[in-house]
Amino acid sequence: MAGHAQKKNFSYKFYGQVRGDLFYNSRANAEIVDGLFHLYPKDKNLDADGNDLNATANGSFYLLYSRLGVDVTGPNIGKAVTTAKLEADFRGSGSNWAVLRIRHAYVNLDWGKSAVLVGQTWHPLFGDVSPQMLNLSTGAPFQPFNRSPQIRYRYTSGKGLQLTGAVLWQLQYLSAGPNGKSEEYIKNSCIPEVYVSADYKVDGLIAGVGMEVLSLKPRQQTTVDDRVYKVNERVTSLSFEAYAKYMTQDWVIAGKTLLASNLTQACMLGGYAVTSVDPRTGEQEYTPYRHSMTWLNIVYGKKWKPGIFVGYLKNLGTGKTIAGPTYGVGLEVDQVFTTNLQLSYNLPHWKLGVEYSPSLAWYGDMNAENGKIENTHSVTNHRVLGVLIYMF
């Protein structure tokens, strides 16, 4: 629905969707939002009789990702076109579900070739190349998934070149550390996350490369022998990505590969490990884990849309000897391989779809010399998802 507000030179477009997700998993999984946002299967957890406690099926039906939004176009500021977006769903935060949550809240100033965005929206690592699929994870943990407060500058030439630079902070999607997932590590760092990329866009083709830098302060103080010490700790990581997407009227073919380092704030596996400890103050030095993540997505059609998604990740370890605790997500996992087969029926304002997704994760023993996982064994989850979406 579009309309005009009483304020002069403002226009508003309201939109939204009602979404229902019905899912079944054959075993327990690392997940977000009580199974709605699936990542990878959990390792075996044997009871006293040798029975796997995680080999238990589960499923449910939720409408938490129904959403409402409004796009606003305002009066120009000089030569800049001003727009804004405000969008919310009922995901909540943490384990507080069915509570209103901000998804997007930003203003954008567009001078034609240059544009500045201030507010919360998709992390640039999510970008313009992401899988088309029914699962809410949208390819995670192989594809970065994150919306963050940011200041983003984008330059678009008339010849298909697009340059992006952004500084970002954390709010809903958080880095892992000694106190679990928390905003405190980047807040105490006083250095925002930094992202830069270069894209080429022409005739249905997008191709590009990007780089991300994250610098965190895991702790501010320690306690040794009942004595408290102020410490100055920091862990800095670099991540790189390359991606491409080709679109026609009937086909979408997309892929992305990342050398990811400590991207736990993007719903990915990663983290960091202690490499040394000061025996007097307890101050620690760290090294980040590195992971390789790659996915490919192919979707065909308009009304009936079959599609396939394949994702693979590998734990590349730390490259340094681990001398203390590790902090992160899925650091005990060596590899994850997921296939996703989907079929959706699409009408104006309606989408009805089903998806089958077998996912394998390999667990084993950590080699403290390099952080890699050895002596592995695999576990498998079979996930079936049914989705109904009404868009307005």
Short mmCIF file of C-alpha atoms in Angstrom, two decimals:
data_model
loop_
_atom_site.label_atom_id
_atom_site.label_comp_id
_atom_site.label_asym_id
_atom_site.label_seq_id
_atom_site.Cartn_x
_atom_site.Cartn_y
_atom_site.Cartn_z
CA MET A 1 0.00 0.00 0.00
CA ALA A 2 1.38 3.39 -0.94
CA GLY A 3 0.20 6.74 0.33
CA HIS A 4 1.19 10.31 1.03
CA ALA A 5 1.62 11.72 4.50
CA GLN A 6 0.40 15.14 5.48
CA LYS A 7 3.99 16.37 5.60
CA LYS A 8 4.97 17.93 2.30
CA ASN A 9 7.31 15.99 -0.02
CA PHE A 10 7.12 12.75 2.00
CA SER A 11 5.78 9.49 0.59
CA TYR A 12 5.30 6.18 2.39
CA LYS A 13 5.03 2.60 1.17
CA PHE A 14 3.89 0.04 3.72
CA TYR A 15 4.59 -3.66 3.25
CA GLY A 16 4.84 -6.90 5.16
CA GLN A 17 4.34 -10.64 5.20
CA VAL A 18 2.72 -13.35 7.25
CA ARG A 19 5.07 -16.33 7.34
CA GLY A 20 4.60 -19.77 8.82
CA ASP A 21 7.44 -22.32 9.16
CA LEU A 22 6.66 -25.99 9.86
CA PHE A 23 9.81 -28.07 10.36
CA TYR A 24 11.08 -31.50 11.38
CA ASN A 25 14.64 -32.51 12.38
CA SER A 26 15.80 -36.09 12.83
CA ARG A 27 18.23 -35.11 15.64
CA ALA A 28 19.30 -32.20 17.85
CA ASN A 29 21.15 -29.38 16.12
CA ALA A 30 23.17 -26.27 16.74
CA GLU A 31 20.46 -23.75 16.00
CA ILE A 32 18.94 -20.36 16.73
CA VAL A 33 15.34 -19.53 17.69
CA ASP A 34 14.39 -22.99 18.92
CA GLY A 35 15.02 -24.79 15.64
CA LEU A 36 13.80 -22.18 13.16
CA PHE A 37 17.34 -21.12 12.23
CA HIS A 38 19.21 -24.38 11.61
CA LEU A 39 23.02 -24.50 11.43
CA TYR A 40 24.48 -28.04 11.76
CA PRO A 41 23.84 -31.31 13.68
CA LYS A 42 25.16 -31.72 17.21
CA ASP A 43 27.71 -34.38 18.11
CA LYS A 44 26.80 -37.64 19.81
CA ASN A 45 26.08 -37.32 23.53
CA LEU A 46 26.02 -40.79 25.08
CA ASP A 47 24.14 -41.70 28.25
CA ALA A 48 25.15 -44.39 30.77
CA ASP A 49 23.83 -47.12 28.44
CA GLY A 50 25.55 -45.74 25.36
CA ASN A 51 22.41 -44.20 23.87
CA ASP A 52 22.85 -40.96 21.94
CA LEU A 53 20.84 -38.27 23.75
CA ASN A 54 21.04 -36.02 20.68
CA ALA A 55 19.56 -38.67 18.37
CA THR A 56 16.06 -37.43 19.15
CA ALA A 57 13.70 -35.99 16.56
CA ASN A 58 12.10 -32.59 17.04
CA GLY A 59 9.82 -30.22 15.17
CA SER A 60 7.40 -27.33 15.54
CA PHE A 61 5.43 -24.60 13.77
CA TYR A 62 6.21 -20.90 14.20
CA LEU A 63 5.10 -17.55 12.77
CA LEU A 64 7.82 -15.47 14.46
CA TYR A 65 9.28 -14.17 11.20
CA SER A 66 6.11 -12.45 10.06
CA ARG A 67 7.06 -8.82 9.54
CA LEU A 68 5.93 -5.26 8.91
CA GLY A 69 7.84 -2.43 7.26
CA VAL A 70 7.65 1.01 5.72
CA ASP A 71 9.79 2.66 3.04
CA VAL A 72 9.94 6.44 3.20
CA THR A 73 11.00 8.90 0.51
CA GLY A 74 11.60 12.41 1.79
CA PRO A 75 12.55 15.80 0.40
CA ASN A 76 15.94 16.13 -1.25
CA ILE A 77 18.87 17.59 0.66
CA GLY A 78 20.66 19.57 -2.01
CA LYS A 79 21.20 17.07 -4.82
CA ALA A 80 20.80 14.05 -2.53
CA VAL A 81 17.66 11.90 -2.68
CA THR A 82 16.68 10.95 0.88
CA THR A 83 15.08 7.63 1.77
CA ALA A 84 14.54 5.64 4.95
CA LYS A 85 13.43 2.15 5.94
CA LEU A 86 11.96 0.80 9.16
CA GLU A 87 11.18 -2.92 9.37
CA ALA A 88 10.40 -5.21 12.30
CA ASP A 89 9.47 -8.84 12.94
CA PHE A 90 8.46 -10.86 15.99
CA ARG A 91 11.71 -12.78 16.47
CA GLY A 92 12.59 -10.99 19.71
CA SER A 93 16.13 -11.45 21.03
CA GLY A 94 17.99 -14.22 22.81
CA SER A 95 15.39 -16.67 24.12
CA ASN A 96 12.68 -13.98 24.35
CA TRP A 97 10.64 -14.90 21.28
CA ALA A 98 7.38 -13.47 19.96
CA VAL A 99 8.60 -9.95 20.82
CA LEU A 100 8.87 -7.11 18.32
CA ARG A 101 12.43 -6.75 16.96
CA ILE A 102 14.02 -4.21 14.63
CA ARG A 103 15.34 -5.73 11.40
CA HIS A 104 16.13 -2.59 9.41
CA ALA A 105 16.24 1.03 10.57
CA TYR A 106 18.28 3.39 8.40
CA VAL A 107 18.42 6.55 6.33
CA ASN A 108 20.12 6.77 2.95
CA LEU A 109 21.41 9.80 1.05
CA ASP A 110 21.91 9.15 -2.66
CA TRP A 111 23.72 11.60 -4.95
CA GLY A 112 23.54 9.28 -7.97
CA LYS A 113 27.04 7.86 -8.10
CA SER A 114 27.70 8.23 -4.36
CA ALA A 115 25.44 7.13 -1.50
CA VAL A 116 25.76 7.15 2.30
CA LEU A 117 23.68 4.86 4.53
CA VAL A 118 23.45 5.34 8.31
CA GLY A 119 21.58 2.83 10.47
CA GLN A 120 20.95 -0.90 10.75
CA THR A 121 20.64 -3.15 7.73
CA TRP A 122 22.28 -6.22 6.20
CA HIS A 123 25.98 -6.64 6.92
CA PRO A 124 27.96 -6.09 3.69
CA LEU A 125 29.26 -9.67 4.01
CA PHE A 126 25.67 -10.81 3.38
CA GLY A 127 25.73 -8.57 0.33
CA ASP A 128 23.94 -8.77 -2.99
CA VAL A 129 24.96 -12.42 -3.48
CA SER A 130 23.02 -14.69 -1.13
CA PRO A 131 21.18 -17.99 -1.68
CA GLN A 132 17.54 -18.18 -2.74
CA MET A 133 16.10 -20.78 -0.37
CA LEU A 134 13.22 -21.32 2.05
CA ASN A 135 15.23 -21.95 5.23
CA LEU A 136 15.47 -18.81 7.35
CA SER A 137 19.21 -19.41 7.78
CA THR A 138 19.64 -18.32 4.13
CA GLY A 139 22.72 -20.48 3.77
CA ALA A 140 24.32 -20.02 7.21
CA PRO A 141 26.79 -21.20 8.45
CA PHE A 142 28.30 -21.15 4.93
CA GLN A 143 26.84 -17.72 4.09
CA PRO A 144 27.30 -14.80 6.52
CA PHE A 145 24.00 -13.77 8.12
CA ASN A 146 23.94 -10.52 10.07
CA ARG A 147 22.21 -7.15 10.30
CA SER A 148 24.24 -4.51 12.12
CA PRO A 149 24.36 -0.78 12.88
CA GLN A 150 26.70 0.76 10.33
CA ILE A 151 27.86 3.75 8.36
CA ARG A 152 28.30 2.73 4.74
CA TYR A 153 29.61 4.61 1.73
CA ARG A 154 29.01 3.28 -1.77
CA TYR A 155 30.31 4.56 -5.09
CA THR A 156 28.76 3.35 -8.35
CA SER A 157 30.35 4.22 -11.67
CA GLY A 158 28.51 4.32 -14.95
CA LYS A 159 30.48 1.31 -16.19
CA GLY A 160 29.35 -1.37 -13.74
CA LEU A 161 31.93 -0.80 -11.00
CA GLN A 162 30.65 -0.54 -7.42
CA LEU A 163 32.93 0.23 -4.46
CA THR A 164 31.72 -0.19 -0.87
CA GLY A 165 33.28 0.81 2.43
CA ALA A 166 31.62 0.43 5.82
CA VAL A 167 32.27 0.61 9.54
CA LEU A 168 29.99 -1.51 11.72
CA TRP A 169 29.07 -2.15 15.33
CA GLN A 170 27.19 -5.00 17.01
CA LEU A 171 23.70 -5.10 18.48
CA GLN A 172 21.69 -8.28 17.78
CA TYR A 173 24.38 -10.45 16.18
CA LEU A 174 27.31 -10.73 18.58
CA SER A 175 30.87 -12.03 18.74
CA ALA A 176 31.75 -14.92 21.05
CA GLY A 177 34.24 -14.60 23.88
CA PRO A 178 35.04 -15.44 27.51
CA ASN A 179 31.55 -14.32 28.63
CA GLY A 180 29.72 -16.02 25.77
CA LYS A 181 28.23 -13.93 22.99
CA SER A 182 28.32 -10.27 23.97
CA GLU A 183 28.54 -6.74 22.62
CA GLU A 184 31.21 -5.90 25.21
CA TYR A 185 34.18 -7.18 23.17
CA ILE A 186 33.75 -4.72 20.30
CA LYS A 187 32.43 -1.99 22.61
CA ASN A 188 35.56 -2.15 24.77
CA SER A 189 37.72 -2.34 21.65
CA CYS A 190 36.67 1.17 20.55
CA ILE A 191 37.43 0.06 16.98
CA PRO A 192 34.45 -0.75 14.75
CA GLU A 193 34.39 -3.64 12.33
CA VAL A 194 35.64 -2.53 8.89
CA TYR A 195 34.55 -3.84 5.48
CA VAL A 196 35.59 -2.93 1.92
CA SER A 197 34.59 -4.49 -1.40
CA ALA A 198 34.67 -4.03 -5.16
CA ASP A 199 31.84 -5.36 -7.36
CA TYR A 200 31.25 -5.53 -11.09
CA LYS A 201 27.58 -5.45 -12.12
CA VAL A 202 26.34 -5.70 -15.71
CA ASP A 203 23.55 -7.48 -17.65
CA GLY A 204 22.38 -9.81 -14.89
CA LEU A 205 25.90 -10.55 -13.65
CA ILE A 206 27.39 -9.64 -10.27
CA ALA A 207 30.97 -10.53 -9.37
CA GLY A 208 33.12 -9.15 -6.60
CA VAL A 209 35.61 -9.49 -3.78
CA GLY A 210 35.54 -8.18 -0.22
CA MET A 211 37.63 -7.95 2.95
CA GLU A 212 36.60 -7.62 6.60
CA VAL A 213 38.64 -6.63 9.68
CA LEU A 214 37.47 -7.29 13.25
CA SER A 215 39.37 -6.24 16.39
CA LEU A 216 38.05 -7.27 19.81
CA LYS A 217 39.09 -6.90 23.44
CA PRO A 218 38.16 -10.19 25.14
CA ARG A 219 38.82 -9.05 28.73
CA GLN A 220 39.51 -5.90 30.73
CA GLN A 221 40.71 -7.50 33.97
CA THR A 222 41.84 -10.81 35.47
CA THR A 223 42.03 -12.38 38.92
CA VAL A 224 45.14 -14.34 39.94
CA ASP A 225 45.53 -15.63 43.52
CA ASP A 226 42.69 -13.36 44.67
CA ARG A 227 44.45 -10.34 43.15
CA VAL A 228 42.77 -8.30 40.41
CA TYR A 229 44.84 -7.00 37.49
CA LYS A 230 43.94 -4.65 34.67
CA VAL A 231 44.91 -6.21 31.34
CA ASN A 232 45.22 -4.96 27.77
CA GLU A 233 44.15 -7.85 25.52
CA ARG A 234 43.19 -7.76 21.86
CA VAL A 235 42.50 -10.23 19.06
CA THR A 236 42.37 -9.00 15.45
CA SER A 237 41.24 -11.05 12.47
CA LEU A 238 41.01 -10.68 8.69
CA SER A 239 38.41 -12.35 6.47
CA PHE A 240 38.15 -12.42 2.68
CA GLU A 241 35.36 -13.30 0.26
CA ALA A 242 34.78 -13.75 -3.47
CA TYR A 243 31.36 -14.17 -5.03
CA ALA A 244 29.38 -14.20 -8.26
CA LYS A 245 25.74 -14.32 -9.33
CA TYR A 246 24.17 -14.72 -12.77
CA MET A 247 20.47 -14.07 -13.37
CA THR A 248 18.14 -14.47 -16.34
CA GLN A 249 14.34 -14.48 -16.48
CA ASP A 250 14.31 -18.15 -15.47
CA TRP A 251 17.69 -18.93 -13.92
CA VAL A 252 19.60 -17.83 -10.83
CA ILE A 253 23.10 -19.25 -10.39
CA ALA A 254 25.10 -17.93 -7.44
CA GLY A 255 28.12 -18.86 -5.37
CA LYS A 256 30.41 -17.50 -2.69
CA THR A 257 33.63 -18.59 -1.02
CA LEU A 258 35.18 -17.18 2.15
CA LEU A 259 38.37 -17.45 4.10
CA ALA A 260 36.66 -16.57 7.37
CA SER A 261 38.33 -15.65 10.64
CA ASN A 262 36.34 -15.19 13.86
CA LEU A 263 33.03 -14.38 12.14
CA THR A 264 30.84 -15.69 14.97
CA GLN A 265 28.79 -12.47 14.80
CA ALA A 266 27.68 -13.57 11.31
CA CYS A 267 26.14 -16.91 12.41
CA MET A 268 29.25 -18.77 11.26
CA LEU A 269 31.68 -21.18 12.88
CA GLY A 270 34.82 -19.59 14.28
CA GLY A 271 36.46 -17.98 17.27
CA TYR A 272 39.90 -17.67 18.81
CA ALA A 273 42.27 -19.46 21.17
CA VAL A 274 44.69 -18.49 23.92
CA THR A 275 48.34 -18.83 22.83
CA SER A 276 50.11 -17.56 25.96
CA VAL A 277 49.32 -16.54 29.55
CA ASP A 278 51.29 -14.15 31.75
CA PRO A 279 51.85 -16.20 34.94
CA ARG A 280 51.73 -13.12 37.19
CA THR A 281 48.79 -11.10 35.82
CA GLY A 282 46.93 -13.76 33.83
CA GLU A 283 46.95 -11.53 30.73
CA GLN A 284 46.39 -13.64 27.61
CA GLU A 285 47.42 -13.46 23.97
CA TYR A 286 45.16 -14.89 21.27
CA THR A 287 45.08 -16.22 17.74
CA PRO A 288 41.92 -16.48 15.60
CA TYR A 289 40.67 -19.67 13.99
CA ARG A 290 40.37 -19.78 10.21
CA HIS A 291 37.60 -21.51 8.29
CA SER A 292 36.96 -22.07 4.62
CA MET A 293 33.28 -21.71 3.63
CA THR A 294 31.87 -22.25 0.13
CA TRP A 295 28.37 -22.54 -1.29
CA LEU A 296 26.61 -22.88 -4.65
CA ASN A 297 22.93 -22.19 -5.35
CA ILE A 298 20.91 -22.86 -8.53
CA VAL A 299 17.21 -21.98 -8.87
CA TYR A 300 15.02 -22.25 -11.98
CA GLY A 301 11.56 -21.04 -12.91
CA LYS A 302 8.93 -18.44 -12.06
CA LYS A 303 5.71 -20.08 -10.84
CA TRP A 304 7.16 -23.49 -10.02
CA LYS A 305 10.71 -22.97 -8.76
CA PRO A 306 12.91 -26.00 -8.06
CA GLY A 307 16.31 -25.28 -6.59
CA ILE A 308 19.41 -26.77 -5.03
CA PHE A 309 21.89 -25.42 -2.51
CA VAL A 310 25.20 -27.07 -1.59
CA GLY A 311 27.42 -25.78 1.22
CA TYR A 312 30.75 -26.97 2.60
CA LEU A 313 33.01 -25.65 5.35
CA LYS A 314 36.36 -26.77 6.74
CA ASN A 315 38.09 -25.89 10.01
CA LEU A 316 41.62 -24.78 9.04
CA GLY A 317 42.78 -24.40 12.63
CA THR A 318 44.80 -21.60 14.20
CA GLY A 319 48.28 -21.94 12.73
CA LYS A 320 49.68 -21.48 16.25
CA THR A 321 49.97 -23.67 19.34
CA ILE A 322 47.02 -23.40 21.72
CA ALA A 323 48.07 -22.85 25.33
CA GLY A 324 44.73 -22.18 27.02
CA PRO A 325 40.97 -21.92 26.52
CA THR A 326 39.21 -21.47 23.18
CA TYR A 327 36.25 -19.14 22.64
CA GLY A 328 33.86 -19.43 19.74
CA VAL A 329 31.20 -21.45 17.94
CA GLY A 330 31.68 -24.96 16.57
CA LEU A 331 35.42 -25.12 17.20
CA GLU A 332 35.12 -28.87 17.83
CA VAL A 333 33.75 -29.33 14.28
CA ASP A 334 36.13 -30.31 11.48
CA GLN A 335 33.77 -30.13 8.48
CA VAL A 336 30.12 -29.50 7.64
CA PHE A 337 28.42 -30.48 4.38
CA THR A 338 24.80 -29.57 3.64
CA THR A 339 22.60 -30.16 0.62
CA ASN A 340 19.28 -28.39 0.26
CA LEU A 341 16.60 -29.45 -2.23
CA GLN A 342 13.66 -27.08 -2.58
CA LEU A 343 10.45 -26.66 -4.55
CA SER A 344 8.15 -23.66 -4.26
CA TYR A 345 4.89 -22.60 -5.90
CA ASN A 346 4.71 -18.85 -6.44
CA LEU A 347 1.73 -16.61 -7.12
CA PRO A 348 1.36 -12.84 -6.73
CA HIS A 349 1.53 -12.26 -2.95
CA TRP A 350 1.79 -16.00 -2.17
CA LYS A 351 4.60 -18.54 -1.77
CA LEU A 352 4.15 -22.17 -0.77
CA GLY A 353 7.24 -24.35 -0.55
CA VAL A 354 8.90 -27.45 0.81
CA GLU A 355 12.57 -28.15 1.42
CA TYR A 356 14.58 -31.25 2.29
CA SER A 357 18.05 -30.72 3.75
CA PRO A 358 20.44 -33.50 4.84
CA SER A 359 23.37 -32.07 6.82
CA LEU A 360 26.55 -33.82 7.97
CA ALA A 361 29.04 -32.60 10.57
CA TRP A 362 32.37 -34.22 11.42
CA TYR A 363 33.59 -34.08 15.03
CA GLY A 364 36.85 -35.27 16.56
CA ASP A 365 39.82 -34.42 18.77
CA MET A 366 41.54 -31.05 18.71
CA ASN A 367 45.27 -30.97 17.99
CA ALA A 368 46.63 -28.28 20.33
CA GLU A 369 49.60 -27.71 18.01
CA ASN A 370 47.43 -26.10 15.32
CA GLY A 371 43.79 -26.17 16.42
CA LYS A 372 42.78 -28.65 13.71
CA ILE A 373 40.37 -31.52 14.35
CA GLU A 374 41.60 -35.11 13.97
CA ASN A 375 40.21 -38.66 14.36
CA THR A 376 36.82 -37.56 13.10
CA HIS A 377 33.41 -39.20 12.97
CA SER A 378 30.26 -37.87 11.33
CA VAL A 379 26.68 -37.28 12.43
CA THR A 380 23.73 -36.54 10.12
CA ASN A 381 20.52 -34.59 10.45
CA HIS A 382 17.60 -34.82 8.04
CA ARG A 383 15.53 -31.64 8.00
CA VAL A 384 12.18 -31.15 6.28
CA LEU A 385 10.66 -27.68 6.09
CA GLY A 386 7.30 -26.45 4.86
CA VAL A 387 6.74 -22.71 4.37
CA LEU A 388 3.68 -20.58 3.63
CA ILE A 389 4.15 -16.85 3.01
CA TYR A 390 1.53 -14.20 2.25
CA MET A 391 3.14 -10.93 1.13
CA PHE A 392 1.41 -7.56 1.05
#
